[in-house]
Amino acid sequence: MLLMGAATVLIGLLPSGETIGLAAPILLIVLRFLQGLAVGGEWSSAALFVVEHAPPNKRGFYSLAQTLGTTFGLLLATLTFLVIGLSISDAAFASWGWRIPFVLSAVLVAVGMWVRLGVTDTPVFKDAMTKAEHAKAAKAPVRELFANQGKEVFLAAGAVLMWLSFFYMGAVYLTNYGTTALGIEKNTMLTIQFVAIAGCITGQVIGARLSDRVGRRTILLVGNGAAVLWAFVLFPLVDTARPVVIGLALTVTLFVVGLSNAATTVFLPETFRTAYRSTGTGVSFNIGSVVAGAIPPIIAAPILADYGSIGLSIMLALLAAVAVVSVVAMRETSKESLYDHDHAQVEEEDVAVVPPVTA
């Protein structure tokens, strides 16, 4: 959290290229790298922290604390940029106004650290540490993770491909696409993004609550399956260049993102054993982030130039299809215990009821 906060504030204070030359973009990339490093550790830890504190039948609902925290942060950031954009001229915004939200984030970091330092370790973690006093604790969690649950790592990474790719395309790429390619005014696109993020929040609440009732896999299959089809509807709607239609397209996109995002926030921690739950959740999430969150925005421009928007639709549909296949291959976890000794007890009972082999 401190790393993310420091990097964000420093971006707001970064001298311009006119002042320090080539060092400016280099330092910006370094600070963005540090932000990514911070997210890589924070997302997974925050997710399992909430899930391990939750009652067994409300883990999906409790995971909203982490899920909505991320989305409300984006909503607040969008609102801040919109207010600043409406308050000052475009020239002033480009010169110094864009720095204000980055510097103001220092307040959120201070509040976040105050909350973080006041909470204790989860009951599941404490139980695991008690058992570790009488057994060998995991000294190489990454190695043990891939040795014991390597398949789950890649399946979990595949399960997040849809919502990560649709999120970055819907909340980031298409906002820029609307202003540069379609000529829509910047504040109009920010307003559209604000409404679409509200749609994402709605999807998250519905997805989290229903995942406790019907299971994580069901919600993910519905969300990822719908995304395969929606990928071919999204860009034709956006290309109309009509703000109301674009707003509808992005709102539906982020609503579908919210459904799957909420389910995976609880699904990933439940998939891995306590000894390397944080590692498993983090590694799988970040593999998915690289494939779906980093690569699509980079290759989107050349794909659009060579094949048009249908190329982007095919790319998103393929990622959503991989997510569907991954979820199909995973087990349902909503009714499973997070305590490792419960799993061990079940395995012992299963072995006990196997009849002896006779000649």
Short mmCIF file of C-alpha atoms in Angstrom, two decimals, residues 7-343:
data_model
loop_
_atom_site.label_atom_id
_atom_site.label_comp_id
_atom_site.label_asym_id
_atom_site.label_seq_id
_atom_site.Cartn_x
_atom_site.Cartn_y
_atom_site.Cartn_z
CA ALA A 7 4.57 5.88 -6.68
CA THR A 8 1.20 7.56 -7.34
CA VAL A 9 2.11 10.79 -5.56
CA LEU A 10 5.51 10.90 -7.30
CA ILE A 11 3.76 10.64 -10.68
CA GLY A 12 1.85 13.78 -9.77
CA LEU A 13 5.10 15.53 -8.85
CA LEU A 14 7.11 14.26 -11.83
CA PRO A 15 8.83 17.07 -13.80
CA SER A 16 7.82 17.40 -17.44
CA GLY A 17 9.84 16.35 -20.44
CA GLU A 18 10.58 20.00 -21.17
CA THR A 19 12.31 20.21 -17.79
CA ILE A 20 14.30 16.97 -17.50
CA GLY A 21 14.07 15.60 -21.04
CA LEU A 22 14.15 11.84 -21.65
CA ALA A 23 14.36 11.16 -17.91
CA ALA A 24 10.67 12.11 -17.58
CA PRO A 25 9.17 9.18 -19.56
CA ILE A 26 11.76 6.80 -18.12
CA LEU A 27 10.85 7.77 -14.56
CA LEU A 28 7.15 7.52 -15.42
CA ILE A 29 7.62 3.95 -16.64
CA VAL A 30 9.57 3.07 -13.49
CA LEU A 31 6.82 4.49 -11.28
CA ARG A 32 4.15 2.65 -13.26
CA PHE A 33 6.18 -0.55 -12.82
CA LEU A 34 6.22 0.03 -9.07
CA GLN A 35 2.46 0.55 -9.10
CA GLY A 36 2.05 -2.76 -10.89
CA LEU A 37 4.33 -4.46 -8.36
CA ALA A 38 2.19 -3.05 -5.55
CA VAL A 39 -1.06 -4.22 -7.14
CA GLY A 40 0.42 -7.68 -7.69
CA GLY A 41 0.88 -8.14 -3.96
CA GLU A 42 -2.07 -6.13 -2.69
CA TRP A 43 -4.96 -7.52 -4.77
CA SER A 44 -4.43 -11.16 -3.83
CA SER A 45 -3.61 -10.45 -0.18
CA ALA A 46 -6.63 -8.21 0.26
CA ALA A 47 -8.92 -10.76 -1.41
CA LEU A 48 -7.95 -13.72 0.74
CA PHE A 49 -7.77 -11.52 3.85
CA VAL A 50 -11.46 -10.68 3.51
CA VAL A 51 -12.48 -14.19 2.44
CA GLU A 52 -10.69 -15.86 5.36
CA HIS A 53 -12.44 -13.54 7.83
CA ALA A 54 -15.90 -14.21 6.34
CA PRO A 55 -18.55 -16.71 7.53
CA PRO A 56 -18.49 -19.81 5.29
CA ASN A 57 -21.86 -19.10 3.67
CA LYS A 58 -21.17 -15.39 3.06
CA ARG A 59 -17.66 -15.38 1.62
CA GLY A 60 -18.89 -14.00 -1.71
CA PHE A 61 -20.79 -11.20 0.00
CA TYR A 62 -17.85 -10.30 2.26
CA SER A 63 -15.48 -10.26 -0.72
CA LEU A 64 -17.36 -7.18 -1.92
CA ALA A 65 -15.26 -5.21 0.57
CA GLN A 66 -12.23 -5.78 -1.64
CA THR A 67 -14.04 -5.76 -4.97
CA LEU A 68 -16.00 -2.56 -4.37
CA GLY A 69 -12.95 -0.90 -2.85
CA THR A 70 -11.18 -1.19 -6.18
CA THR A 71 -14.16 -0.07 -8.25
CA PHE A 72 -15.13 2.82 -5.99
CA GLY A 73 -11.51 3.95 -6.21
CA LEU A 74 -11.84 4.08 -10.00
CA LEU A 75 -15.20 5.83 -9.65
CA LEU A 76 -13.67 8.43 -7.35
CA ALA A 77 -10.71 8.92 -9.69
CA THR A 78 -13.02 9.41 -12.68
CA LEU A 79 -15.17 11.87 -10.74
CA THR A 80 -12.10 13.79 -9.62
CA PHE A 81 -10.76 14.10 -13.16
CA LEU A 82 -14.21 15.08 -14.40
CA VAL A 83 -14.63 17.82 -11.78
CA ILE A 84 -11.16 19.19 -12.47
CA GLY A 85 -11.74 19.00 -16.24
CA LEU A 86 -14.98 20.99 -15.88
CA SER A 87 -13.36 23.53 -13.54
CA ILE A 88 -10.34 24.53 -15.60
CA SER A 89 -9.47 24.92 -19.27
CA ASP A 90 -8.09 22.07 -21.38
CA ALA A 91 -4.74 23.88 -21.56
CA ALA A 92 -4.55 24.21 -17.77
CA PHE A 93 -5.58 20.58 -17.33
CA ALA A 94 -2.84 19.42 -19.70
CA SER A 95 -0.30 21.69 -18.01
CA TRP A 96 -0.88 21.06 -14.30
CA GLY A 97 -4.49 20.07 -13.55
CA TRP A 98 -3.93 16.36 -14.20
CA ARG A 99 -1.45 16.29 -11.31
CA ILE A 100 -4.03 17.14 -8.63
CA PRO A 101 -5.71 13.68 -8.33
CA PHE A 102 -2.33 11.95 -8.09
CA VAL A 103 -1.13 14.19 -5.27
CA LEU A 104 -4.47 14.02 -3.43
CA SER A 105 -4.15 10.22 -3.30
CA ALA A 106 -1.75 10.68 -0.37
CA VAL A 107 -4.83 11.24 1.84
CA LEU A 108 -6.33 7.88 0.82
CA VAL A 109 -3.03 6.11 1.52
CA ALA A 110 -2.90 7.58 5.02
CA VAL A 111 -6.46 6.43 5.77
CA GLY A 112 -5.77 3.00 4.27
CA MET A 113 -2.64 2.47 6.37
CA TRP A 114 -4.50 3.51 9.51
CA VAL A 115 -7.16 0.86 8.81
CA ARG A 116 -4.62 -1.78 7.80
CA LEU A 117 -2.54 -1.44 10.98
CA GLY A 118 -5.65 -1.89 13.13
CA VAL A 119 -6.71 -5.32 11.84
CA THR A 120 -5.46 -8.73 12.92
CA ASP A 121 -4.50 -11.89 11.03
CA THR A 122 -7.34 -14.12 9.86
CA PRO A 123 -8.61 -17.11 11.88
CA VAL A 124 -7.64 -19.45 9.02
CA PHE A 125 -4.07 -18.15 9.00
CA LYS A 126 -3.78 -18.36 12.78
CA ASP A 127 -5.03 -21.94 12.69
CA ALA A 128 -2.47 -22.82 10.02
CA MET A 129 0.35 -21.25 12.05
CA THR A 130 -0.70 -23.24 15.12
CA LYS A 131 -0.52 -26.45 13.13
CA ALA A 132 2.83 -25.36 11.67
CA GLU A 133 4.33 -25.42 15.17
CA HIS A 134 4.09 -29.21 15.02
CA ALA A 135 4.86 -29.63 11.34
CA LYS A 136 7.27 -28.28 8.77
CA ALA A 137 6.09 -24.89 7.54
CA ALA A 138 6.22 -24.08 3.85
CA LYS A 139 9.63 -22.47 3.17
CA ALA A 140 9.28 -22.26 -0.62
CA PRO A 141 5.60 -21.51 -1.26
CA VAL A 142 6.03 -20.90 -5.00
CA ARG A 143 7.79 -24.23 -5.52
CA GLU A 144 5.24 -26.09 -3.39
CA LEU A 145 2.41 -24.28 -5.14
CA PHE A 146 3.45 -25.50 -8.58
CA ALA A 147 4.34 -28.95 -7.25
CA ASN A 148 0.94 -29.49 -5.63
CA GLN A 149 -1.51 -27.17 -7.42
CA GLY A 150 0.23 -26.18 -10.63
CA LYS A 151 -2.81 -27.04 -12.75
CA GLU A 152 -5.03 -24.83 -10.59
CA VAL A 153 -2.63 -21.89 -11.08
CA PHE A 154 -3.06 -21.88 -14.85
CA LEU A 155 -6.78 -22.63 -14.71
CA ALA A 156 -7.30 -19.77 -12.26
CA ALA A 157 -5.23 -17.49 -14.50
CA GLY A 158 -7.45 -18.48 -17.42
CA ALA A 159 -10.60 -17.84 -15.39
CA VAL A 160 -9.78 -14.13 -14.99
CA LEU A 161 -8.90 -13.45 -18.65
CA MET A 162 -12.35 -12.23 -19.64
CA TRP A 163 -13.01 -9.63 -17.00
CA LEU A 164 -9.46 -8.28 -16.99
CA SER A 165 -9.37 -7.83 -20.78
CA PHE A 166 -12.91 -6.40 -20.98
CA PHE A 167 -12.20 -4.13 -18.02
CA TYR A 168 -9.06 -2.56 -19.49
CA MET A 169 -10.62 -2.27 -22.93
CA GLY A 170 -13.88 -0.88 -21.58
CA ALA A 171 -12.61 1.41 -18.85
CA VAL A 172 -9.32 2.57 -20.39
CA TYR A 173 -8.84 1.87 -24.10
CA LEU A 174 -12.33 2.79 -25.31
CA THR A 175 -12.30 6.04 -23.32
CA ASN A 176 -9.21 7.10 -25.25
CA TYR A 177 -10.66 5.63 -28.46
CA GLY A 178 -13.77 7.75 -28.07
CA THR A 179 -11.85 11.00 -27.77
CA THR A 180 -9.14 10.37 -30.39
CA ALA A 181 -10.78 8.15 -33.03
CA LEU A 182 -14.40 9.24 -32.69
CA GLY A 183 -13.82 12.88 -31.75
CA ILE A 184 -16.03 12.86 -28.65
CA GLU A 185 -15.31 15.57 -26.10
CA LYS A 186 -13.12 14.47 -23.17
CA ASN A 187 -15.55 15.38 -20.40
CA THR A 188 -18.35 13.57 -22.23
CA MET A 189 -16.28 10.39 -22.31
CA LEU A 190 -15.44 10.79 -18.61
CA THR A 191 -19.16 11.11 -17.85
CA ILE A 192 -19.84 7.95 -19.87
CA GLN A 193 -17.06 6.16 -18.00
CA PHE A 194 -18.53 7.27 -14.66
CA VAL A 195 -21.93 5.78 -15.55
CA ALA A 196 -20.31 2.58 -16.87
CA ILE A 197 -18.36 2.09 -13.64
CA ALA A 198 -21.63 2.39 -11.74
CA GLY A 199 -22.85 -0.47 -13.94
CA CYS A 200 -19.77 -2.45 -12.95
CA ILE A 201 -20.56 -1.92 -9.27
CA THR A 202 -24.10 -3.19 -9.84
CA GLY A 203 -22.73 -6.31 -11.53
CA GLN A 204 -20.31 -6.89 -8.67
CA VAL A 205 -23.02 -6.76 -6.02
CA ILE A 206 -25.27 -9.13 -7.97
CA GLY A 207 -22.41 -11.50 -8.83
CA ALA A 208 -21.10 -11.69 -5.27
CA ARG A 209 -24.51 -12.30 -3.69
CA LEU A 210 -25.53 -14.91 -6.25
CA SER A 211 -22.19 -16.71 -6.02
CA ASP A 212 -23.04 -17.59 -2.42
CA ARG A 213 -26.37 -19.04 -3.53
CA VAL A 214 -25.70 -20.77 -6.86
CA GLY A 215 -21.91 -21.16 -6.77
CA ARG A 216 -18.87 -19.39 -8.20
CA ARG A 217 -18.65 -21.47 -11.37
CA THR A 218 -22.25 -20.76 -12.37
CA ILE A 219 -21.75 -16.99 -12.17
CA LEU A 220 -18.45 -17.18 -14.03
CA LEU A 221 -19.88 -19.35 -16.78
CA VAL A 222 -22.78 -16.93 -17.26
CA GLY A 223 -20.50 -13.87 -17.28
CA ASN A 224 -17.75 -15.34 -19.45
CA GLY A 225 -20.21 -16.99 -21.82
CA ALA A 226 -22.14 -13.76 -22.30
CA ALA A 227 -18.88 -11.93 -22.99
CA VAL A 228 -18.05 -14.22 -25.93
CA LEU A 229 -21.19 -12.98 -27.69
CA TRP A 230 -21.03 -9.39 -26.40
CA ALA A 231 -17.54 -8.95 -27.87
CA PHE A 232 -19.12 -8.84 -31.35
CA VAL A 233 -21.78 -6.33 -30.30
CA LEU A 234 -19.56 -3.90 -28.34
CA PHE A 235 -17.54 -2.27 -31.10
CA PRO A 236 -20.38 -1.79 -33.63
CA LEU A 237 -22.23 0.10 -30.90
CA VAL A 238 -19.18 2.18 -29.99
CA ASP A 239 -18.47 2.97 -33.65
CA THR A 240 -21.84 4.73 -33.94
CA ALA A 241 -20.06 7.66 -32.20
CA ARG A 242 -23.32 8.48 -30.41
CA PRO A 243 -22.63 9.21 -26.71
CA VAL A 244 -25.86 7.58 -25.45
CA VAL A 245 -25.19 4.38 -27.42
CA ILE A 246 -21.54 4.32 -26.32
CA GLY A 247 -22.67 4.79 -22.73
CA LEU A 248 -25.02 1.82 -23.03
CA ALA A 249 -22.29 -0.31 -24.63
CA LEU A 250 -19.70 0.45 -21.94
CA THR A 251 -22.20 0.06 -19.11
CA VAL A 252 -23.20 -3.43 -20.28
CA THR A 253 -19.53 -4.30 -20.79
CA LEU A 254 -18.55 -3.31 -17.27
CA PHE A 255 -21.68 -4.91 -15.81
CA VAL A 256 -20.53 -8.25 -17.25
CA VAL A 257 -17.05 -7.51 -15.94
CA GLY A 258 -18.52 -6.91 -12.49
CA LEU A 259 -20.34 -10.25 -12.43
CA SER A 260 -17.17 -12.24 -13.12
CA ASN A 261 -14.86 -9.98 -11.13
CA ALA A 262 -16.94 -10.47 -7.97
CA ALA A 263 -17.02 -14.24 -8.36
CA THR A 264 -13.28 -14.61 -9.02
CA THR A 265 -12.37 -12.40 -6.05
CA VAL A 266 -13.66 -15.18 -3.78
CA PHE A 267 -13.13 -18.10 -6.19
CA LEU A 268 -9.35 -17.72 -6.49
CA PRO A 269 -8.55 -17.72 -2.74
CA GLU A 270 -10.88 -20.69 -2.22
CA THR A 271 -9.04 -22.67 -4.90
CA PHE A 272 -5.69 -22.82 -3.07
CA ARG A 273 -4.55 -24.38 0.21
CA THR A 274 -3.73 -22.18 3.20
CA ALA A 275 0.05 -22.73 3.09
CA TYR A 276 0.31 -20.98 -0.27
CA ARG A 277 -3.11 -19.37 -0.71
CA SER A 278 -1.68 -15.87 -0.98
CA THR A 279 1.00 -17.03 -3.41
CA GLY A 280 -1.45 -19.05 -5.52
CA THR A 281 -3.98 -16.24 -5.71
CA GLY A 282 -1.31 -13.67 -6.54
CA VAL A 283 0.54 -15.75 -9.13
CA SER A 284 -2.60 -16.83 -11.00
CA PHE A 285 -4.08 -13.32 -10.92
CA ASN A 286 -0.90 -11.73 -12.21
CA ILE A 287 -0.43 -14.28 -14.99
CA GLY A 288 -3.95 -13.42 -16.08
CA SER A 289 -3.20 -9.70 -15.73
CA VAL A 290 -0.21 -9.92 -18.05
CA VAL A 291 -2.08 -11.93 -20.69
CA ALA A 292 -5.38 -10.03 -20.54
CA GLY A 293 -4.55 -6.67 -18.96
CA ALA A 294 -1.18 -5.75 -20.46
CA ILE A 295 -1.09 -7.36 -23.91
CA PRO A 296 -4.54 -6.40 -25.37
CA PRO A 297 -4.10 -2.61 -24.91
CA ILE A 298 -0.67 -2.84 -26.56
CA ILE A 299 -1.78 -4.82 -29.60
CA ALA A 300 -5.19 -3.15 -29.91
CA ALA A 301 -3.92 -0.28 -32.09
CA PRO A 302 -2.17 -2.45 -34.73
CA ILE A 303 -5.10 -4.89 -34.78
CA LEU A 304 -7.52 -1.99 -35.30
CA ALA A 305 -5.34 -0.59 -38.08
CA ASP A 306 -5.01 -3.92 -39.92
CA TYR A 307 -8.40 -5.57 -39.36
CA GLY A 308 -10.73 -2.90 -38.02
CA SER A 309 -12.87 -3.27 -34.92
CA ILE A 310 -13.83 -6.85 -35.84
CA GLY A 311 -10.25 -7.81 -35.04
CA LEU A 312 -10.66 -6.43 -31.52
CA SER A 313 -13.96 -8.31 -31.16
CA ILE A 314 -12.30 -11.59 -32.13
CA MET A 315 -9.45 -10.98 -29.68
CA LEU A 316 -11.83 -10.34 -26.77
CA ALA A 317 -14.07 -13.26 -27.71
CA LEU A 318 -11.11 -15.65 -27.72
CA LEU A 319 -10.00 -14.50 -24.27
CA ALA A 320 -13.56 -14.94 -22.96
CA ALA A 321 -13.74 -18.41 -24.51
CA VAL A 322 -10.50 -19.44 -22.76
CA ALA A 323 -12.03 -18.18 -19.50
CA VAL A 324 -15.11 -20.35 -20.07
CA VAL A 325 -13.00 -23.48 -20.70
CA SER A 326 -10.86 -22.76 -17.63
CA VAL A 327 -13.87 -22.42 -15.34
CA VAL A 328 -15.42 -25.63 -16.71
CA ALA A 329 -12.22 -27.47 -15.76
CA MET A 330 -12.22 -26.12 -12.18
CA ARG A 331 -14.13 -27.43 -9.16
CA GLU A 332 -16.87 -25.60 -7.31
CA THR A 333 -15.50 -24.15 -4.05
CA SER A 334 -18.37 -22.23 -2.47
CA LYS A 335 -19.22 -25.02 -0.02
CA GLU A 336 -15.66 -26.04 0.80
CA SER A 337 -13.85 -25.23 4.05
CA LEU A 338 -10.81 -22.96 3.96
CA TYR A 339 -9.17 -24.87 6.82
CA ASP A 340 -6.59 -27.39 5.63
CA HIS A 341 -7.31 -29.82 8.49
CA ASP A 342 -10.93 -30.11 7.32
CA HIS A 343 -9.69 -31.28 3.93
#
